[in-house]
Amino acid sequence: MGCRRARTTQHTCCGRWPCRWRSWSAVPSQRPWRHMFPGLSVLENVRLAVQATREGRHRRGFNLWSVWSDHQRLTARAEEILCAVALQARRDALVASLPHGDQRKLEVALLMALEPQVYMFDEPTAGMSHDEAPVILNLIRTLKQDKTKTILLVEHKMDVVRELADRIIVLTNGTLVADGAPAEVIASPVVQEAYLGITQESSKEAA
């Protein structure tokens, strides 16, 4: 959601093509104002993200008709995305006025507008209410249906991980302790103790 020059030209994405720069990073920021325009409306923010990925006559000089025509198509796409993240009712609100839950929805909307090959979510439901969180989780489920995309989810809520993940990688104090299918990893004694608070002694007592 921000353009940054890469520090090296040796990166690859999905092992197929080199990433010579980080174009529109697909990582939701913990500081949302850094990658949004707080003085613009919700719709304008998403439309600009859509525009960044699209070719059109708006990039080929000044022509009132072509600019208006492209603007209509870009706006229509932005409105589709806002409907998907349940923000259509806030389309004209300034980003600076959004509560935290709506900020997180807008972050996901911007990701969807940029159409990346890899979606990276860092605790996407953090700070959201019980009623708001399902909207984001349903969006991730929908994105998973596109098998041409990859989703990297960083999450500590084991119920969310269990439901959404096809593969789980667990780190403890920077060390890899588990990697595999959800059922296998969650059953690991190390994972149960570190993330579920279940020790081998307590398991034996419960049995």
mmCIF file of C-alpha atoms in Angstrom:
data_model
loop_
_atom_site.group_PDB
_atom_site.id
_atom_site.type_symbol
_atom_site.label_atom_id
_atom_site.label_comp_id
_atom_site.label_asym_id
_atom_site.label_seq_id
_atom_site.Cartn_x
_atom_site.Cartn_y
_atom_site.Cartn_z
ATOM 1 C CA MET A 1 0.000 0.000 0.000
ATOM 2 C CA GLY A 2 3.077 2.172 -0.333
ATOM 3 C CA CYS A 3 5.748 2.218 -3.045
ATOM 4 C CA ARG A 4 9.217 1.369 -1.738
ATOM 5 C CA ARG A 5 12.421 0.629 -3.591
ATOM 6 C CA ALA A 6 13.797 -2.797 -2.748
ATOM 7 C CA ARG A 7 17.225 -2.994 -1.120
ATOM 8 C CA THR A 8 18.304 -5.770 -3.465
ATOM 9 C CA THR A 9 17.375 -7.024 -6.925
ATOM 10 C CA GLN A 10 17.675 -10.697 -5.971
ATOM 11 C CA HIS A 11 14.177 -11.230 -4.554
ATOM 12 C CA THR A 12 11.762 -13.592 -6.251
ATOM 13 C CA CYS A 13 8.033 -14.024 -5.835
ATOM 14 C CA CYS A 14 6.611 -17.563 -5.715
ATOM 15 C CA GLY A 15 9.937 -18.721 -7.188
ATOM 16 C CA ARG A 16 8.959 -17.509 -10.642
ATOM 17 C CA TRP A 17 9.933 -13.916 -11.332
ATOM 18 C CA PRO A 18 12.278 -11.330 -9.810
ATOM 19 C CA CYS A 19 10.856 -8.519 -7.682
ATOM 20 C CA ARG A 20 12.959 -5.514 -8.637
ATOM 21 C CA TRP A 21 10.933 -3.262 -6.380
ATOM 22 C CA ARG A 22 8.191 -3.530 -3.818
ATOM 23 C CA SER A 23 5.260 -2.147 -5.718
ATOM 24 C CA TRP A 24 2.280 -1.444 -3.517
ATOM 25 C CA SER A 25 3.247 -3.593 -0.531
ATOM 26 C CA ALA A 26 0.514 -6.094 0.363
ATOM 27 C CA VAL A 27 1.073 -5.902 4.096
ATOM 28 C CA PRO A 28 -1.644 -4.208 6.212
ATOM 29 C CA SER A 29 0.167 -1.651 8.314
ATOM 30 C CA GLN A 30 -0.167 -1.330 12.072
ATOM 31 C CA ARG A 31 -0.148 2.419 11.383
ATOM 32 C CA PRO A 32 -2.920 2.769 8.791
ATOM 33 C CA TRP A 33 -2.508 6.515 8.293
ATOM 34 C CA ARG A 34 0.921 5.845 6.764
ATOM 35 C CA HIS A 35 -0.585 4.295 3.623
ATOM 36 C CA MET A 36 -3.936 6.079 3.373
ATOM 37 C CA PHE A 37 -5.066 9.582 2.524
ATOM 38 C CA PRO A 38 -6.933 10.708 5.669
ATOM 39 C CA GLY A 39 -8.199 13.869 3.965
ATOM 40 C CA LEU A 40 -9.902 11.934 1.161
ATOM 41 C CA SER A 41 -13.049 9.856 1.300
ATOM 42 C CA VAL A 42 -13.140 6.087 1.667
ATOM 43 C CA LEU A 43 -14.253 5.731 -1.955
ATOM 44 C CA GLU A 44 -11.480 8.020 -3.235
ATOM 45 C CA ASN A 45 -8.815 6.003 -1.393
ATOM 46 C CA VAL A 46 -9.984 2.740 -2.923
ATOM 47 C CA ARG A 47 -10.423 4.273 -6.379
ATOM 48 C CA LEU A 48 -6.827 5.530 -6.316
ATOM 49 C CA ALA A 49 -5.628 2.034 -5.406
ATOM 50 C CA VAL A 50 -7.619 0.554 -8.299
ATOM 51 C CA GLN A 51 -6.250 3.217 -10.633
ATOM 52 C CA ALA A 52 -2.656 2.382 -9.650
ATOM 53 C CA THR A 53 -2.988 -1.105 -11.146
ATOM 54 C CA ARG A 54 -4.945 -0.280 -14.299
ATOM 55 C CA GLU A 55 -3.884 0.872 -17.709
ATOM 56 C CA GLY A 56 -6.145 3.446 -19.269
ATOM 57 C CA ARG A 57 -6.420 6.576 -21.320
ATOM 58 C CA HIS A 58 -6.106 8.625 -18.141
ATOM 59 C CA ARG A 59 -2.356 7.860 -18.443
ATOM 60 C CA ARG A 60 -2.020 9.039 -22.037
ATOM 61 C CA GLY A 61 -2.375 12.771 -21.897
ATOM 62 C CA PHE A 62 -5.255 15.094 -21.122
ATOM 63 C CA ASN A 63 -8.565 14.231 -22.743
ATOM 64 C CA LEU A 64 -11.730 15.140 -20.834
ATOM 65 C CA TRP A 65 -13.861 12.355 -22.334
ATOM 66 C CA SER A 66 -11.330 9.558 -21.820
ATOM 67 C CA VAL A 67 -10.520 10.734 -18.297
ATOM 68 C CA TRP A 68 -14.238 10.779 -17.408
ATOM 69 C CA SER A 69 -14.809 7.367 -18.991
ATOM 70 C CA ASP A 70 -11.909 5.758 -17.128
ATOM 71 C CA HIS A 71 -12.988 7.483 -13.916
ATOM 72 C CA GLN A 72 -16.417 5.869 -14.185
ATOM 73 C CA ARG A 73 -14.951 2.375 -14.581
ATOM 74 C CA LEU A 74 -12.475 2.848 -11.747
ATOM 75 C CA THR A 75 -15.180 4.173 -9.449
ATOM 76 C CA ALA A 76 -17.481 1.262 -10.285
ATOM 77 C CA ARG A 77 -14.739 -1.225 -9.369
ATOM 78 C CA ALA A 78 -14.000 0.659 -6.144
ATOM 79 C CA GLU A 79 -17.662 0.517 -5.174
ATOM 80 C CA GLU A 80 -17.738 -3.249 -5.782
ATOM 81 C CA ILE A 81 -14.835 -3.654 -3.376
ATOM 82 C CA LEU A 82 -16.481 -1.445 -0.751
ATOM 83 C CA CYS A 83 -19.587 -3.611 -0.915
ATOM 84 C CA ALA A 84 -17.427 -6.716 -0.383
ATOM 85 C CA VAL A 85 -15.898 -5.283 2.817
ATOM 86 C CA ALA A 86 -19.198 -3.834 4.103
ATOM 87 C CA LEU A 87 -18.051 -0.222 3.776
ATOM 88 C CA GLN A 88 -20.485 0.994 1.136
ATOM 89 C CA ALA A 89 -22.399 3.018 3.727
ATOM 90 C CA ARG A 90 -19.156 4.890 4.601
ATOM 91 C CA ARG A 91 -18.108 5.566 0.994
ATOM 92 C CA ASP A 92 -18.242 9.361 1.373
ATOM 93 C CA ALA A 93 -16.787 9.517 4.878
ATOM 94 C CA LEU A 94 -13.302 10.947 5.337
ATOM 95 C CA VAL A 95 -10.768 8.283 6.245
ATOM 96 C CA ALA A 96 -9.677 10.402 9.225
ATOM 97 C CA SER A 97 -13.137 9.966 10.749
ATOM 98 C CA LEU A 98 -13.231 6.147 10.591
ATOM 99 C CA PRO A 99 -13.284 4.060 13.779
ATOM 100 C CA HIS A 100 -10.606 1.391 14.150
ATOM 101 C CA GLY A 101 -12.776 -1.454 12.854
ATOM 102 C CA ASP A 102 -13.568 0.406 9.644
ATOM 103 C CA GLN A 103 -9.895 1.283 9.204
ATOM 104 C CA ARG A 104 -9.076 -2.432 9.156
ATOM 105 C CA LYS A 105 -11.824 -3.062 6.610
ATOM 106 C CA LEU A 106 -10.399 -0.279 4.448
ATOM 107 C CA GLU A 107 -6.927 -1.846 4.643
ATOM 108 C CA VAL A 108 -8.367 -5.071 3.223
ATOM 109 C CA ALA A 109 -10.248 -3.100 0.564
ATOM 110 C CA LEU A 110 -6.992 -1.478 -0.560
ATOM 111 C CA LEU A 111 -5.323 -4.877 -0.757
ATOM 112 C CA MET A 112 -8.151 -6.209 -2.896
ATOM 113 C CA ALA A 113 -7.931 -3.164 -5.162
ATOM 114 C CA LEU A 114 -4.207 -3.734 -5.748
ATOM 115 C CA GLU A 115 -4.783 -7.374 -6.794
ATOM 116 C CA PRO A 116 -1.460 -8.750 -5.476
ATOM 117 C CA GLN A 117 -0.242 -12.305 -6.045
ATOM 118 C CA VAL A 118 0.456 -12.666 -2.315
ATOM 119 C CA TYR A 119 -1.831 -11.350 0.408
ATOM 120 C CA MET A 120 -0.155 -10.819 3.783
ATOM 121 C CA PHE A 121 -2.354 -10.300 6.841
ATOM 122 C CA ASP A 122 -0.867 -9.435 10.230
ATOM 123 C CA GLU A 123 -3.511 -10.162 12.895
ATOM 124 C CA PRO A 124 -6.264 -8.793 10.631
ATOM 125 C CA THR A 125 -8.979 -8.835 13.317
ATOM 126 C CA ALA A 126 -6.909 -7.113 16.019
ATOM 127 C CA GLY A 127 -8.925 -4.394 17.729
ATOM 128 C CA MET A 128 -12.146 -5.317 15.965
ATOM 129 C CA SER A 129 -15.389 -5.976 17.776
ATOM 130 C CA HIS A 130 -17.062 -9.384 17.955
ATOM 131 C CA ASP A 131 -19.529 -8.251 15.274
ATOM 132 C CA GLU A 132 -16.897 -6.778 12.933
ATOM 133 C CA ALA A 133 -14.325 -9.589 12.921
ATOM 134 C CA PRO A 134 -16.432 -12.062 10.864
ATOM 135 C CA VAL A 135 -16.477 -9.609 7.942
ATOM 136 C CA ILE A 136 -12.679 -9.780 7.611
ATOM 137 C CA LEU A 137 -12.552 -13.540 8.166
ATOM 138 C CA ASN A 138 -15.197 -14.105 5.493
ATOM 139 C CA LEU A 139 -13.160 -11.967 3.090
ATOM 140 C CA ILE A 140 -10.082 -14.109 3.711
ATOM 141 C CA ARG A 141 -12.161 -17.232 3.074
ATOM 142 C CA THR A 142 -13.301 -15.732 -0.223
ATOM 143 C CA LEU A 143 -9.740 -14.813 -1.231
ATOM 144 C CA LYS A 144 -8.639 -18.393 -0.474
ATOM 145 C CA GLN A 145 -10.949 -19.691 -3.182
ATOM 146 C CA ASP A 146 -8.677 -18.164 -5.830
ATOM 147 C CA LYS A 147 -5.974 -20.836 -6.097
ATOM 148 C CA THR A 148 -3.728 -18.514 -8.106
ATOM 149 C CA LYS A 149 -3.195 -16.376 -4.980
ATOM 150 C CA THR A 150 -1.187 -17.038 -1.836
ATOM 151 C CA ILE A 151 -2.251 -15.892 1.626
ATOM 152 C CA LEU A 152 0.220 -15.451 4.487
ATOM 153 C CA LEU A 153 -1.585 -14.984 7.797
ATOM 154 C CA VAL A 154 0.163 -13.996 11.031
ATOM 155 C CA GLU A 155 -2.232 -14.765 13.873
ATOM 156 C CA HIS A 156 -2.190 -15.816 17.536
ATOM 157 C CA LYS A 157 -5.868 -16.723 17.827
ATOM 158 C CA MET A 158 -5.788 -20.474 17.428
ATOM 159 C CA ASP A 159 -9.468 -20.757 16.521
ATOM 160 C CA VAL A 160 -8.880 -18.419 13.556
ATOM 161 C CA VAL A 161 -5.731 -20.287 12.514
ATOM 162 C CA ARG A 162 -7.427 -23.665 12.792
ATOM 163 C CA GLU A 163 -10.293 -22.561 10.557
ATOM 164 C CA LEU A 164 -8.387 -20.677 7.848
ATOM 165 C CA ALA A 165 -4.965 -22.269 7.513
ATOM 166 C CA ASP A 166 -4.011 -25.083 5.149
ATOM 167 C CA ARG A 167 -0.499 -25.124 6.578
ATOM 168 C CA ILE A 168 0.771 -23.792 9.898
ATOM 169 C CA ILE A 169 4.293 -22.642 10.732
ATOM 170 C CA VAL A 170 4.946 -21.938 14.412
ATOM 171 C CA LEU A 171 7.797 -19.847 15.791
ATOM 172 C CA THR A 172 8.680 -19.576 19.468
ATOM 173 C CA ASN A 173 11.309 -17.021 20.481
ATOM 174 C CA GLY A 174 12.389 -16.848 16.847
ATOM 175 C CA THR A 175 12.863 -20.606 16.543
ATOM 176 C CA LEU A 176 10.851 -22.847 14.218
ATOM 177 C CA VAL A 177 9.077 -25.420 16.399
ATOM 178 C CA ALA A 178 6.382 -26.800 14.093
ATOM 179 C CA ASP A 179 5.486 -26.886 10.410
ATOM 180 C CA GLY A 180 2.719 -28.930 8.848
ATOM 181 C CA ALA A 181 -1.002 -29.590 8.569
ATOM 182 C CA PRO A 182 -3.236 -27.777 11.092
ATOM 183 C CA ALA A 183 -4.367 -30.864 13.025
ATOM 184 C CA GLU A 184 -0.810 -32.163 13.314
ATOM 185 C CA VAL A 185 0.683 -28.850 14.405
ATOM 186 C CA ILE A 186 -2.042 -27.959 16.910
ATOM 187 C CA ALA A 187 -1.656 -31.395 18.516
ATOM 188 C CA SER A 188 2.058 -30.779 19.043
ATOM 189 C CA PRO A 189 2.944 -30.596 22.778
ATOM 190 C CA VAL A 190 5.227 -27.613 22.156
ATOM 191 C CA VAL A 191 2.457 -25.650 20.409
ATOM 192 C CA GLN A 192 -0.153 -26.574 22.996
ATOM 193 C CA GLU A 193 2.063 -25.363 25.807
ATOM 194 C CA ALA A 194 3.225 -22.167 24.064
ATOM 195 C CA TYR A 195 -0.090 -21.014 22.592
ATOM 196 C CA LEU A 196 -2.862 -22.915 24.365
ATOM 197 C CA GLY A 197 -1.377 -23.075 27.856
ATOM 198 C CA ILE A 198 -1.739 -26.860 27.952
ATOM 199 C CA THR A 199 1.191 -28.735 29.497
ATOM 200 C CA GLN A 200 1.789 -32.474 29.352
ATOM 201 C CA GLU A 201 1.208 -32.684 33.104
ATOM 202 C CA SER A 202 -2.170 -30.941 32.873
ATOM 203 C CA SER A 203 -3.168 -33.217 29.978
ATOM 204 C CA LYS A 204 -2.376 -36.313 32.050
ATOM 205 C CA GLU A 205 -4.338 -34.958 35.024
ATOM 206 C CA ALA A 206 -7.333 -34.195 32.785
ATOM 207 C CA ALA A 207 -7.201 -37.738 31.423
#
